[in-house]
PDB file of C-alpha atoms in Angstrom:
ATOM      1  CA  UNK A   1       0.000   0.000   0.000  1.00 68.00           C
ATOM      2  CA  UNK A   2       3.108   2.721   0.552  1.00 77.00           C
ATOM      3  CA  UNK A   3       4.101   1.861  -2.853  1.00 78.00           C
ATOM      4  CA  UNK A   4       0.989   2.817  -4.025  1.00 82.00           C
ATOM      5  CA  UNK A   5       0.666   6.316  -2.739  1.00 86.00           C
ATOM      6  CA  UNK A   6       4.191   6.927  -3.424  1.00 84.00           C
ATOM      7  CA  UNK A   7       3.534   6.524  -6.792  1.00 83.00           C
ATOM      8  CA  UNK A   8       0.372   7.758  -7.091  1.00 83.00           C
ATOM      9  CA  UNK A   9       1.843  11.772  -5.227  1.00 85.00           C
ATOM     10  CA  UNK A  10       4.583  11.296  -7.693  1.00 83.00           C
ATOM     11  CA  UNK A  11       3.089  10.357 -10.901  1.00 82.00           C
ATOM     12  CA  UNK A  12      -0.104  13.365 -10.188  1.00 81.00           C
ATOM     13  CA  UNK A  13       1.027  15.885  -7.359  1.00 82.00           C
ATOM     14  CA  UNK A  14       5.029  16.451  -7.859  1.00 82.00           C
ATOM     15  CA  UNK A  15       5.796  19.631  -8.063  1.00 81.00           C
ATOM     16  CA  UNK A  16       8.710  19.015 -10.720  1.00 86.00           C
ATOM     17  CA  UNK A  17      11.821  17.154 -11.233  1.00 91.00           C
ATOM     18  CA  UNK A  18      14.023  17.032  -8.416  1.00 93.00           C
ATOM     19  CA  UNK A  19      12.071  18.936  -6.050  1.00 92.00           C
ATOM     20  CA  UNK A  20      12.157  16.480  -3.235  1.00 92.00           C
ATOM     21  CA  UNK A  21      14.629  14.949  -0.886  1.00 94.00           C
ATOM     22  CA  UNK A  22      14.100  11.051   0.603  1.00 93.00           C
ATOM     23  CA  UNK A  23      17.045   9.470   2.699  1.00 95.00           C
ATOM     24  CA  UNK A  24      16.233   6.052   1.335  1.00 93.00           C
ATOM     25  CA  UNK A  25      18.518   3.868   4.166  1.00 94.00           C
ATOM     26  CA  UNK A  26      18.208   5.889   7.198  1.00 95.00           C
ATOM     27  CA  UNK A  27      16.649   2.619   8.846  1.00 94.00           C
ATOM     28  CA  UNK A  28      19.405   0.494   7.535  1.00 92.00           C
ATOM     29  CA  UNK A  29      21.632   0.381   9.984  1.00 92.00           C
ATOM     30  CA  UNK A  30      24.037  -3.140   9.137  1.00 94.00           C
ATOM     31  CA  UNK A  31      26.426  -3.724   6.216  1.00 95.00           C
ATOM     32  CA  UNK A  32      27.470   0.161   6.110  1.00 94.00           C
ATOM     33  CA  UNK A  33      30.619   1.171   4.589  1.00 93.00           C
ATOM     34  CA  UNK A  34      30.636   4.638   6.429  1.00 94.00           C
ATOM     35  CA  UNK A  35      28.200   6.736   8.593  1.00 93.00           C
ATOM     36  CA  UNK A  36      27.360   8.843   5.670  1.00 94.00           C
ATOM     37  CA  UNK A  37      26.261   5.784   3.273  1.00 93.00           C
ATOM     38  CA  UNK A  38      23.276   5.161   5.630  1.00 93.00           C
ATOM     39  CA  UNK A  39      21.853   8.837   5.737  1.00 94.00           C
ATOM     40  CA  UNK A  40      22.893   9.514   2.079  1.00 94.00           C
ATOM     41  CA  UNK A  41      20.147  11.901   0.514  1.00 95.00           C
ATOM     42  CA  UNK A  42      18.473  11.285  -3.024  1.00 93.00           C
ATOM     43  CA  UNK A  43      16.742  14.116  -5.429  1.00 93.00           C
ATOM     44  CA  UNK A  44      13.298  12.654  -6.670  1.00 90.00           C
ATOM     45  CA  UNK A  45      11.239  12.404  -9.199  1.00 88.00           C
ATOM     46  CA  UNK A  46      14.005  12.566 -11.865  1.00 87.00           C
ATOM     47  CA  UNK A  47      11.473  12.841 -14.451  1.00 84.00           C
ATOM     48  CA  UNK A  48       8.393  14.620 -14.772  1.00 82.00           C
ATOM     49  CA  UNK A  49       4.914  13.008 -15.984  1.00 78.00           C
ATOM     50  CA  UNK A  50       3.764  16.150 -16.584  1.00 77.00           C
ATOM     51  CA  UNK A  51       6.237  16.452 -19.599  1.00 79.00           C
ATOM     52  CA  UNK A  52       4.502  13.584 -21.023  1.00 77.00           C
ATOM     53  CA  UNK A  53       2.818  13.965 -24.444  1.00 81.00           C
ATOM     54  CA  UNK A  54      -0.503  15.041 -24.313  1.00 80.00           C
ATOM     55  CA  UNK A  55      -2.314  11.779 -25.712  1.00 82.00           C
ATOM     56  CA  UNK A  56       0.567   9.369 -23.854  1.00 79.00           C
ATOM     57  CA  UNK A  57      -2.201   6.724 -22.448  1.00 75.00           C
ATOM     58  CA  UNK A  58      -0.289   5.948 -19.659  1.00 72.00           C
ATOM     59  CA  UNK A  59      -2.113   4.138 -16.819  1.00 70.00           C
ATOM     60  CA  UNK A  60      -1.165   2.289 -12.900  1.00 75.00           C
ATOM     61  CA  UNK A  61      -3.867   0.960 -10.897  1.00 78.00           C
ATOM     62  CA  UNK A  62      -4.693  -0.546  -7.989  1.00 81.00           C
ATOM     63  CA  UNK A  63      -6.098  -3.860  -7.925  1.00 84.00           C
ATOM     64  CA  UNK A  64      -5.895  -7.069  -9.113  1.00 90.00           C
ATOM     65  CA  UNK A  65      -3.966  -7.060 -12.096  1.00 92.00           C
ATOM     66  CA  UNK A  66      -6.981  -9.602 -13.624  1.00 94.00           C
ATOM     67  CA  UNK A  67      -9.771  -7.609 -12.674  1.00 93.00           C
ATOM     68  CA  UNK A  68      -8.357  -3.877 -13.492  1.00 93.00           C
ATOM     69  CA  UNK A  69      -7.344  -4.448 -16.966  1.00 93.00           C
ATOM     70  CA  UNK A  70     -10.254  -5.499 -18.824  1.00 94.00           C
ATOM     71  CA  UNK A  71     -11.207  -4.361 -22.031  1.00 96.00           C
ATOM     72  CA  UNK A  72      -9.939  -6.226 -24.842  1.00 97.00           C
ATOM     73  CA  UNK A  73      -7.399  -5.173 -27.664  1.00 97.00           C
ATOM     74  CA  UNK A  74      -6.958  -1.783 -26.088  1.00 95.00           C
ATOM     75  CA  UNK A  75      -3.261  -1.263 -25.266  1.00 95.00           C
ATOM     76  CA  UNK A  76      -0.538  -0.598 -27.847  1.00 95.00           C
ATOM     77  CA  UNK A  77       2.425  -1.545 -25.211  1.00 96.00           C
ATOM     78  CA  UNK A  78       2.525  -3.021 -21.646  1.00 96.00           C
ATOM     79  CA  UNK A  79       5.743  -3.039 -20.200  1.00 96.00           C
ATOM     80  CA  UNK A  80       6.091  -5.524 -16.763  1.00 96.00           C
ATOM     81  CA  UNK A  81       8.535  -4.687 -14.927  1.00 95.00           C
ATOM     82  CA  UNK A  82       9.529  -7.273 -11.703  1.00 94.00           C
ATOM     83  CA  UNK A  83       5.718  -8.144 -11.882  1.00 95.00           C
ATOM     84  CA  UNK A  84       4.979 -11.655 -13.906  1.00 96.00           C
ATOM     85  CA  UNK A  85       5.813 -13.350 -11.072  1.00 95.00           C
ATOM     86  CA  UNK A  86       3.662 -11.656  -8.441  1.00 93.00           C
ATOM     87  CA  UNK A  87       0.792 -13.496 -10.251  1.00 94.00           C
ATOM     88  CA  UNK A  88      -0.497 -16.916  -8.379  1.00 94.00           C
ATOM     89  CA  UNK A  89      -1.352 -18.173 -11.804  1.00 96.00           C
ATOM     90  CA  UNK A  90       1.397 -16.627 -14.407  1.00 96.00           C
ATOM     91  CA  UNK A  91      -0.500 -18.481 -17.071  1.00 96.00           C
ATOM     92  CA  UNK A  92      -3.689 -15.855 -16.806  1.00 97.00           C
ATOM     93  CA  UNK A  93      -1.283 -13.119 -16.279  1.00 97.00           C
ATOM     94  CA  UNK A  94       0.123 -14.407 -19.963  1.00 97.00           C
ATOM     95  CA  UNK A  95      -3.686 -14.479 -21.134  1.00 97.00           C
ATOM     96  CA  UNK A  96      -4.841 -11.321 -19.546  1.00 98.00           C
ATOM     97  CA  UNK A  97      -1.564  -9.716 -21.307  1.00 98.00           C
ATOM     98  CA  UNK A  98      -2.657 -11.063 -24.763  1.00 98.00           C
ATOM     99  CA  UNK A  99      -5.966 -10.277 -24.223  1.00 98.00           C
ATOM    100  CA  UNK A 100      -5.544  -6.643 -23.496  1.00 97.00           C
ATOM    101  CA  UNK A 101      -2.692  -5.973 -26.728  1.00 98.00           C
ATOM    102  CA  UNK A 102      -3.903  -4.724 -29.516  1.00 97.00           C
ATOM    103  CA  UNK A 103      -3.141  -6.798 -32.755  1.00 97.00           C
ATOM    104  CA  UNK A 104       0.566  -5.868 -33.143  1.00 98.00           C
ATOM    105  CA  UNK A 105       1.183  -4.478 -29.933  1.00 98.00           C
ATOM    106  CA  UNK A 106       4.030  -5.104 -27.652  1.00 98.00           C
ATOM    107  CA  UNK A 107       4.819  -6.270 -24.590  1.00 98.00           C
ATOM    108  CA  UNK A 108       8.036  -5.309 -22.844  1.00 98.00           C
ATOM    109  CA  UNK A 109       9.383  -7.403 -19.683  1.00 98.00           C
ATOM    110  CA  UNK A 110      12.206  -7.348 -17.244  1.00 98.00           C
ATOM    111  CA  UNK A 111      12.888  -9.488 -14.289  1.00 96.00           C
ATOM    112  CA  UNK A 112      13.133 -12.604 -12.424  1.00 96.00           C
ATOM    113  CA  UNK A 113      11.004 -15.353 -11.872  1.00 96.00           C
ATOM    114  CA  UNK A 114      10.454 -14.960  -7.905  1.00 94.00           C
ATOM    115  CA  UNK A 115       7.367 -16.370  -7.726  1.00 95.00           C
ATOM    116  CA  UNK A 116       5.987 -13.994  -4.798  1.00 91.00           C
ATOM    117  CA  UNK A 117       2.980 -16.780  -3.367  1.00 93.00           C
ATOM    118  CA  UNK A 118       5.658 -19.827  -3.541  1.00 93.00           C
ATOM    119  CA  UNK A 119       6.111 -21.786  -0.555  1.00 89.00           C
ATOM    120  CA  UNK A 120       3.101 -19.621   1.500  1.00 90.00           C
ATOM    121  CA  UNK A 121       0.858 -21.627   3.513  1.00 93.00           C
ATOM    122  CA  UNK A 122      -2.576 -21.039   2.105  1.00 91.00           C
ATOM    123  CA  UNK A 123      -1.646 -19.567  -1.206  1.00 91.00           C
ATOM    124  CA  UNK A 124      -1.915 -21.208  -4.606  1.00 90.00           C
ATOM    125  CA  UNK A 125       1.019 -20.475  -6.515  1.00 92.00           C
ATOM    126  CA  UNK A 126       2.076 -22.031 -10.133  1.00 93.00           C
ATOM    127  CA  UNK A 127       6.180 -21.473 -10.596  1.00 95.00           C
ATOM    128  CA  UNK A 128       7.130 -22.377 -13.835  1.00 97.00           C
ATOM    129  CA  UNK A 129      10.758 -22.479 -15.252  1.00 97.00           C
ATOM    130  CA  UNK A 130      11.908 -19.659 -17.757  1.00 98.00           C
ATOM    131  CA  UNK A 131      12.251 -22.261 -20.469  1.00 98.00           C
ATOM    132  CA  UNK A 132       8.777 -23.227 -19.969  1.00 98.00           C
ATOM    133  CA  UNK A 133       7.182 -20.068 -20.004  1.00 98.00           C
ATOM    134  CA  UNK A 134       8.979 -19.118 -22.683  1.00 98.00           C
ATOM    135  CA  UNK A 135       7.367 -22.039 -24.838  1.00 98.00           C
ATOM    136  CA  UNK A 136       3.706 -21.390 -23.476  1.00 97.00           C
ATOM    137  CA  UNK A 137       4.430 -17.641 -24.626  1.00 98.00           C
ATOM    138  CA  UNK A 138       5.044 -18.724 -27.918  1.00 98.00           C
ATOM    139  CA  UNK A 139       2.137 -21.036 -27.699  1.00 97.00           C
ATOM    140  CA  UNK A 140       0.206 -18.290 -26.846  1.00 96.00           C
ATOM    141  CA  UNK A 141       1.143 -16.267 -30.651  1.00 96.00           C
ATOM    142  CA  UNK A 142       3.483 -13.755 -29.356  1.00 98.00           C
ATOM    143  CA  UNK A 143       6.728 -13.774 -31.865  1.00 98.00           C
ATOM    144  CA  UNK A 144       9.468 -12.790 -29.660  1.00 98.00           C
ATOM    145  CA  UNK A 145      11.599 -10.285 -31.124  1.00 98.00           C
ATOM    146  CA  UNK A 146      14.653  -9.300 -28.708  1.00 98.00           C
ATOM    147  CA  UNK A 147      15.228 -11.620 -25.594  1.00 98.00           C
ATOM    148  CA  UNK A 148      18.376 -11.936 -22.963  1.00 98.00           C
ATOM    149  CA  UNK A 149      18.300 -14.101 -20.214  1.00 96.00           C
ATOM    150  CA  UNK A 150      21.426 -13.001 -18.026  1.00 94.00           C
ATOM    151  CA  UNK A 151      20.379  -9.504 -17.343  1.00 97.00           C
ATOM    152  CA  UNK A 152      21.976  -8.811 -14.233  1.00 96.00           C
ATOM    153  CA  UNK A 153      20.036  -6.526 -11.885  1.00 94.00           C
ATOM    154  CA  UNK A 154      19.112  -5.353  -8.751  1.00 90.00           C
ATOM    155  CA  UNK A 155      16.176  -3.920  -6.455  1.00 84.00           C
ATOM    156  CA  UNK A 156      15.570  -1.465  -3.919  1.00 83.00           C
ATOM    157  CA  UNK A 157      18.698  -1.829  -2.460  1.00 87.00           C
ATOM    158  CA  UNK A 158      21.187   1.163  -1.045  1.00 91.00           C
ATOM    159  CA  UNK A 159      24.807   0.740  -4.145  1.00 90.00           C
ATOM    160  CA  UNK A 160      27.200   1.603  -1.148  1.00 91.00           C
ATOM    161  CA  UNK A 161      26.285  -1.576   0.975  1.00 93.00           C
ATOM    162  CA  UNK A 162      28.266  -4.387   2.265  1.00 94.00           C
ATOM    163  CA  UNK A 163      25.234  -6.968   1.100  1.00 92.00           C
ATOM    164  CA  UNK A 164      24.604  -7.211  -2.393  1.00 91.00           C
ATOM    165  CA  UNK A 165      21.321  -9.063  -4.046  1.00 91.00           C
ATOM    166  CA  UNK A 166      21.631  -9.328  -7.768  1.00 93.00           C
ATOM    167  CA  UNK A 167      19.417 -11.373  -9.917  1.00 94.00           C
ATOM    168  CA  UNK A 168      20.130 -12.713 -13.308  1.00 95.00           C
ATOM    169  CA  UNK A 169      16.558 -11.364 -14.897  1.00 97.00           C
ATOM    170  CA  UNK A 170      15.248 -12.214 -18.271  1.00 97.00           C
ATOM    171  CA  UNK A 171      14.639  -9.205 -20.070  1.00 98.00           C
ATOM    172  CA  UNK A 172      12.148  -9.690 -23.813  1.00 98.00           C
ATOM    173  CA  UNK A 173       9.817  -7.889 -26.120  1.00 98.00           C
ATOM    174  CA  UNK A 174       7.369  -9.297 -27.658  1.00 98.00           C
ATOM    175  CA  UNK A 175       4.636  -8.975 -30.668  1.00 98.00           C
ATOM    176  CA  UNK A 176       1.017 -10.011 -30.592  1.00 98.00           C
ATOM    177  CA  UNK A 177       0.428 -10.650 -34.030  1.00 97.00           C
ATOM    178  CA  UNK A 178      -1.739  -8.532 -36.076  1.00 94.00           C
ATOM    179  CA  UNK A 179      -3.644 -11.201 -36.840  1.00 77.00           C
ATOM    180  CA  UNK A 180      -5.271 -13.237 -33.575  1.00 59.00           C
ATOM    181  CA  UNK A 181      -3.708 -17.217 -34.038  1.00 55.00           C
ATOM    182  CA  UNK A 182      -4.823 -18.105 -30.851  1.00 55.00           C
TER     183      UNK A 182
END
């Protein structure tokens, strides 16, 4: 829920770019280098939505990614960005992507394959290997036109620590194809 009003004040109430100082480790007190890494300052937003172009159809939401995103052929590009695998079915995120492209549209990922509901008491959860989802992607109609699958990257994390988490993300676009095969 932070995340969400984070982004929502920053993508409709900043003020500008820059404008606004956070001191993103303050509460991080382990695996410091010096003092001064842990109450480091950072400038934010570095970009401004309201430099976007006037018809940019840009859209977040709240909600289940399933229910929000519902009418059919209606995006041009989706980008995903660490999200796939928040899904406890990744197989009707896959749909639910298709199903919302236009004919020709693309779909833009990056990251790993987590799997956010895996091992949680309670919570149905379908982890599937890269290689696999890869195939049902294809089986799906997407042509996949740029892929890498040693993307190294990280998340949330303060550069100047002691601890380190990388992940080795897949990173692809994709093309629904103009002409529905599924």
């Amino acid at each position: 829920m932070i995340m969400l009003i984070a982004a929502n004040f920053i993508l409709n109430r900043s003020a500008g770019i820059n404008v606004y100082t956070l001191h993103p480790w303050v509460h991080q007190y382990i695996n410091n280098k010096c003092s001064e890494d842990q109450v480091k300052a950072i400038q934010i937003p570095d970009i401004s939505t309201q430099n976007l172009p006037v018809n940019a159809n840009f859209s977040m939401a709240a909600g289940d990614f399933l229910e929000v995103y519902t009418e059919p052929d209606y995006w041009d590009c989706i980008a995903t960005c660490y999200f796939i695998d928040t899904a406890h079915n990744i197989l009707e995120y896959l749909e639910k992507i298709y199903e919302i492209l236009k004919p020709g549209g693309y779909w833009i990922n990056l990251g790993p394959l987590l799997y956010h509901f895996a091992d949680m008491h309670g919570e149905e959860s379908i982890e599937i290997s890269y290689s696999e989802l890869r195939r049902v992607i294809l089986e799906f109609g997407f042509t996949i036109l740029n892929e890498k699958t040693d993307v190294s990257s990280t998340y949330t994390q303060n550069p100047r620590s002691m601890l380190q988490y990388r992940y080795d993300c897949v990173f692809f676009t994709c093309q629904k194809p103009f002409v529905d095969t599924s």
